[in-house]
mmCIF file of C-alpha atoms in Angstrom:
data_model
loop_
_atom_site.group_PDB
_atom_site.id
_atom_site.type_symbol
_atom_site.label_atom_id
_atom_site.label_comp_id
_atom_site.label_asym_id
_atom_site.label_seq_id
_atom_site.Cartn_x
_atom_site.Cartn_y
_atom_site.Cartn_z
ATOM 1 C CA MET A 1 -32.172 0.249 8.647
ATOM 2 C CA THR A 2 -31.051 3.782 9.551
ATOM 3 C CA GLN A 3 -29.592 6.101 7.015
ATOM 4 C CA ILE A 4 -26.544 7.940 7.921
ATOM 5 C CA LYS A 5 -26.598 11.581 8.356
ATOM 6 C CA LEU A 6 -23.285 12.770 9.725
ATOM 7 C CA ILE A 7 -19.795 11.215 8.957
ATOM 8 C CA VAL A 8 -17.004 12.007 11.163
ATOM 9 C CA GLY A 9 -13.392 11.315 10.755
ATOM 10 C CA LEU A 10 -11.154 10.963 13.635
ATOM 11 C CA GLY A 11 -8.051 12.307 14.316
ATOM 12 C CA ASN A 12 -5.589 14.841 15.786
ATOM 13 C CA PRO A 13 -5.210 18.336 14.446
ATOM 14 C CA GLY A 14 -1.975 19.858 13.615
ATOM 15 C CA PRO A 15 1.171 19.188 11.030
ATOM 16 C CA GLU A 16 2.693 16.593 13.535
ATOM 17 C CA TYR A 17 0.111 14.495 13.174
ATOM 18 C CA GLU A 18 -1.157 14.669 9.951
ATOM 19 C CA ASN A 19 -0.469 11.599 7.812
ATOM 20 C CA THR A 20 -0.354 9.236 10.668
ATOM 21 C CA ARG A 21 -2.180 6.173 11.099
ATOM 22 C CA HIS A 22 -4.073 7.517 14.497
ATOM 23 C CA ASN A 23 -5.773 10.368 11.391
ATOM 24 C CA ALA A 24 -6.868 7.494 9.517
ATOM 25 C CA GLY A 25 -10.461 8.487 9.917
ATOM 26 C CA ALA A 26 -9.201 12.305 8.967
ATOM 27 C CA ILE A 27 -7.635 10.865 6.300
ATOM 28 C CA PHE A 28 -10.743 9.449 5.120
ATOM 29 C CA LEU A 29 -12.779 12.345 5.450
ATOM 30 C CA ALA A 30 -10.611 14.439 3.497
ATOM 31 C CA GLN A 31 -10.451 11.750 0.503
ATOM 32 C CA LEU A 32 -14.680 12.050 0.639
ATOM 33 C CA ALA A 33 -14.569 15.893 0.774
ATOM 34 C CA GLU A 34 -12.145 15.821 -2.013
ATOM 35 C CA SER A 35 -13.583 13.420 -4.409
ATOM 36 C CA HIS A 36 -17.079 14.821 -4.141
ATOM 37 C CA ASN A 37 -15.204 18.641 -4.974
ATOM 38 C CA LEU A 38 -16.195 19.660 -1.016
ATOM 39 C CA THR A 39 -13.847 22.109 1.297
ATOM 40 C CA LEU A 40 -13.800 21.146 4.712
ATOM 41 C CA LYS A 41 -14.294 24.335 6.559
ATOM 42 C CA PRO A 42 -13.470 25.807 10.448
ATOM 43 C CA GLU A 43 -16.815 25.694 11.816
ATOM 44 C CA LYS A 44 -16.708 26.839 15.633
ATOM 45 C CA LYS A 45 -19.993 26.057 16.918
ATOM 46 C CA PHE A 46 -18.791 22.475 15.828
ATOM 47 C CA PHE A 47 -15.367 22.350 17.225
ATOM 48 C CA GLY A 48 -13.979 21.184 13.737
ATOM 49 C CA LEU A 49 -13.795 21.500 9.871
ATOM 50 C CA TYR A 50 -17.522 21.312 8.364
ATOM 51 C CA SER A 51 -18.974 20.589 5.149
ATOM 52 C CA LYS A 52 -22.132 19.046 3.724
ATOM 53 C CA LEU A 53 -22.148 16.409 0.947
ATOM 54 C CA ARG A 54 -25.098 15.458 -1.236
ATOM 55 C CA LEU A 55 -25.737 11.901 -1.865
ATOM 56 C CA SER A 56 -28.688 9.986 -3.413
ATOM 57 C CA ASN A 57 -30.913 13.182 -2.548
ATOM 58 C CA GLN A 58 -29.872 13.441 0.929
ATOM 59 C CA ASP A 59 -27.769 15.993 2.636
ATOM 60 C CA ILE A 60 -24.412 14.225 4.893
ATOM 61 C CA HIS A 61 -22.761 16.534 7.205
ATOM 62 C CA LEU A 62 -18.808 15.852 7.044
ATOM 63 C CA LEU A 63 -17.178 16.623 10.397
ATOM 64 C CA PHE A 64 -13.591 16.257 10.967
ATOM 65 C CA PRO A 65 -13.276 17.255 15.242
ATOM 66 C CA THR A 66 -10.023 19.856 15.581
ATOM 67 C CA THR A 67 -10.459 19.324 19.268
ATOM 68 C CA PHE A 68 -7.646 16.414 19.582
ATOM 69 C CA MET A 69 -8.534 12.592 19.549
ATOM 70 C CA ASN A 70 -9.653 12.372 23.056
ATOM 71 C CA ARG A 71 -12.408 15.310 23.356
ATOM 72 C CA SER A 72 -13.859 14.105 19.695
ATOM 73 C CA GLY A 73 -17.511 13.895 21.364
ATOM 74 C CA GLN A 74 -17.741 17.603 21.926
ATOM 75 C CA ALA A 75 -17.111 18.190 17.936
ATOM 76 C CA VAL A 76 -20.225 15.226 17.315
ATOM 77 C CA ASN A 77 -22.043 16.012 20.700
ATOM 78 C CA ALA A 78 -22.392 19.402 19.144
ATOM 79 C CA LEU A 79 -23.445 18.664 15.577
ATOM 80 C CA CYS A 80 -26.210 15.939 16.622
ATOM 81 C CA GLN A 81 -27.708 18.668 19.031
ATOM 82 C CA PHE A 82 -27.901 21.208 16.126
ATOM 83 C CA TYR A 83 -28.853 19.070 13.607
ATOM 84 C CA LYS A 84 -31.338 16.590 15.720
ATOM 85 C CA ILE A 85 -29.265 13.607 14.439
ATOM 86 C CA GLN A 86 -29.469 10.287 16.401
ATOM 87 C CA PRO A 87 -26.325 8.351 17.413
ATOM 88 C CA ASP A 88 -27.739 5.563 15.235
ATOM 89 C CA GLU A 89 -27.356 7.968 11.948
ATOM 90 C CA VAL A 90 -23.887 8.687 12.505
ATOM 91 C CA LEU A 91 -20.797 7.016 10.922
ATOM 92 C CA ILE A 92 -17.377 7.345 12.875
ATOM 93 C CA ALA A 93 -14.422 6.363 10.678
ATOM 94 C CA HIS A 94 -11.079 5.832 12.740
ATOM 95 C CA ASP A 95 -8.225 3.779 12.812
ATOM 96 C CA GLU A 96 -8.420 -0.077 14.033
ATOM 97 C CA LEU A 97 -5.626 -1.834 15.708
ATOM 98 C CA ASP A 98 -6.965 -5.215 15.557
ATOM 99 C CA ILE A 99 -7.478 -5.201 11.922
ATOM 100 C CA PRO A 100 -4.278 -5.531 9.309
ATOM 101 C CA CYS A 101 -3.792 -2.738 7.327
ATOM 102 C CA GLY A 102 -5.266 -3.073 4.069
ATOM 103 C CA THR A 103 -8.892 -4.386 5.168
ATOM 104 C CA MET A 104 -11.515 -2.870 6.809
ATOM 105 C CA LYS A 105 -14.964 -3.658 8.336
ATOM 106 C CA LEU A 106 -17.985 -2.282 9.438
ATOM 107 C CA LYS A 107 -19.807 -2.098 12.671
ATOM 108 C CA LYS A 108 -22.705 -1.096 14.595
ATOM 109 C CA GLY A 109 -22.295 -0.323 18.032
ATOM 110 C CA GLY A 110 -20.020 -1.924 20.323
ATOM 111 C CA GLY A 111 -17.397 -0.623 23.021
ATOM 112 C CA HIS A 112 -14.331 1.851 22.713
ATOM 113 C CA GLY A 113 -11.498 -0.774 21.906
ATOM 114 C CA GLY A 114 -9.177 1.086 24.076
ATOM 115 C CA ASN A 115 -9.552 4.784 21.262
ATOM 116 C CA ASN A 116 -10.065 7.576 23.020
ATOM 117 C CA GLY A 117 -11.844 8.952 20.573
ATOM 118 C CA LEU A 118 -14.828 6.935 20.755
ATOM 119 C CA ARG A 119 -15.023 6.811 24.607
ATOM 120 C CA ASP A 120 -15.712 10.553 24.419
ATOM 121 C CA ILE A 121 -18.176 9.937 21.786
ATOM 122 C CA ILE A 122 -19.871 7.622 23.994
ATOM 123 C CA GLU A 123 -19.489 9.447 26.870
ATOM 124 C CA LYS A 124 -20.785 12.559 25.447
ATOM 125 C CA PHE A 125 -23.770 10.375 24.007
ATOM 126 C CA GLY A 126 -25.168 9.310 27.792
ATOM 127 C CA GLY A 127 -23.426 6.121 27.245
ATOM 128 C CA ASN A 128 -25.294 5.341 23.602
ATOM 129 C CA LYS A 129 -23.254 3.242 21.701
ATOM 130 C CA ASP A 130 -25.596 2.764 18.582
ATOM 131 C CA PHE A 131 -23.213 4.517 16.258
ATOM 132 C CA LYS A 132 -21.703 2.817 13.044
ATOM 133 C CA ARG A 133 -18.071 2.666 12.573
ATOM 134 C CA LEU A 134 -16.076 2.437 9.972
ATOM 135 C CA ARG A 135 -12.559 0.509 11.427
ATOM 136 C CA ILE A 136 -9.707 1.196 9.083
ATOM 137 C CA GLY A 137 -6.983 -1.158 9.880
ATOM 138 C CA ILE A 138 -3.761 -0.014 10.865
ATOM 139 C CA GLY A 139 -2.553 -3.276 12.028
ATOM 140 C CA HIS A 140 -0.856 -4.219 15.574
ATOM 141 C CA PRO A 141 2.982 -3.689 16.242
ATOM 142 C CA GLY A 142 2.834 -6.690 18.223
ATOM 143 C CA HIS A 143 3.474 -5.669 21.690
ATOM 144 C CA ALA A 144 1.328 -3.298 24.174
ATOM 145 C CA SER A 145 4.424 -0.974 24.435
ATOM 146 C CA LYS A 146 4.662 -0.407 21.095
ATOM 147 C CA VAL A 147 1.453 0.690 20.396
ATOM 148 C CA THR A 148 1.290 5.115 20.825
ATOM 149 C CA GLY A 149 4.766 5.133 19.053
ATOM 150 C CA HIS A 150 2.743 3.295 15.993
ATOM 151 C CA VAL A 151 -0.214 4.843 16.101
ATOM 152 C CA LEU A 152 1.196 8.440 15.912
ATOM 153 C CA SER A 153 4.017 7.426 13.629
ATOM 154 C CA LYS A 154 3.547 7.543 9.422
ATOM 155 C CA PRO A 155 2.467 4.198 7.735
ATOM 156 C CA SER A 156 5.606 2.862 5.458
ATOM 157 C CA PRO A 157 5.163 3.478 1.778
ATOM 158 C CA ILE A 158 3.644 0.493 1.162
ATOM 159 C CA GLU A 159 1.144 0.622 4.274
ATOM 160 C CA ARG A 160 0.471 3.699 3.000
ATOM 161 C CA GLU A 161 -0.659 2.821 -0.033
ATOM 162 C CA GLN A 162 -3.111 -0.303 1.624
ATOM 163 C CA LEU A 163 -4.344 2.599 3.376
ATOM 164 C CA LEU A 164 -5.013 4.782 0.531
ATOM 165 C CA ALA A 165 -7.015 1.544 -1.043
ATOM 166 C CA CYS A 166 -9.194 1.062 1.510
ATOM 167 C CA ILE A 167 -9.979 4.552 1.763
ATOM 168 C CA ASP A 168 -10.690 4.656 -1.983
ATOM 169 C CA GLU A 169 -12.809 1.896 -1.677
ATOM 170 C CA ALA A 170 -15.260 2.984 1.280
ATOM 171 C CA ASP A 171 -15.667 6.101 -1.098
ATOM 172 C CA ARG A 172 -16.751 4.083 -3.878
ATOM 173 C CA HIS A 173 -19.469 2.129 -1.727
ATOM 174 C CA LEU A 174 -20.497 5.162 0.074
ATOM 175 C CA VAL A 175 -24.444 5.161 -1.409
ATOM 176 C CA GLU A 176 -24.543 1.647 0.555
ATOM 177 C CA ILE A 177 -22.513 2.591 3.799
ATOM 178 C CA THR A 178 -24.620 5.676 3.952
ATOM 179 C CA SER A 179 -28.092 4.427 2.764
ATOM 180 C CA GLY A 180 -29.064 2.106 5.249
ATOM 181 C CA ASP A 181 -28.500 -1.242 3.343
ATOM 182 C CA TRP A 182 -26.110 -2.391 6.540
ATOM 183 C CA GLN A 183 -25.756 -5.900 5.381
ATOM 184 C CA LYS A 184 -24.881 -5.239 1.952
ATOM 185 C CA ALA A 185 -22.425 -2.812 2.692
ATOM 186 C CA MET A 186 -20.711 -4.962 5.213
ATOM 187 C CA GLN A 187 -20.208 -7.765 2.195
ATOM 188 C CA ILE A 188 -18.688 -5.242 0.231
ATOM 189 C CA ILE A 189 -16.268 -3.731 3.262
ATOM 190 C CA HIS A 190 -15.445 -6.918 4.201
ATOM 191 C CA SER A 191 -14.329 -8.751 1.669
ATOM 192 C CA PHE A 192 -12.018 -6.109 0.074
ATOM 193 C CA LYS A 193 -8.078 -6.601 0.632
ATOM 194 C CA ALA A 194 -5.792 -4.305 -0.161
#
């Protein structure tokens, strides 16, 4: 299985979106940077905040697109073209409505499931859906009419604790997630419940 060379945390830039459910991927990326003593810095050519992580003698690029969620593909594609990274070497961390808060799933390929960030990445990759995903559960509000308000609001204190516990767990097992041992990584991540 291919190794991960780029980890992208999806979210929206700006203080009004900080710590909202929709920014679960961005929160994960910020946590990675912090726990590895890195600083995500603005990088114009990648349309986002960027850093590079050294893990198990391998460089892994970290990117938070600051283009807003629905134009995430612009940032991801720019970095992939610059560093010659293939879609299947990319891990996208994002919020997932269809998974309960406090749990997460790893997935390879598939559609966008209504996530505009994933939709734009697939489009900019020319329809290639081979990238991997870390789907961080934020739970469903119960009705389609409540989805926008749910994803753009902040989780309750209990949900926030659950979300951060998931992020800690994924960070702890970053070597398994990025090394290419996808089955082992899935077993670890799928069995976790905050």
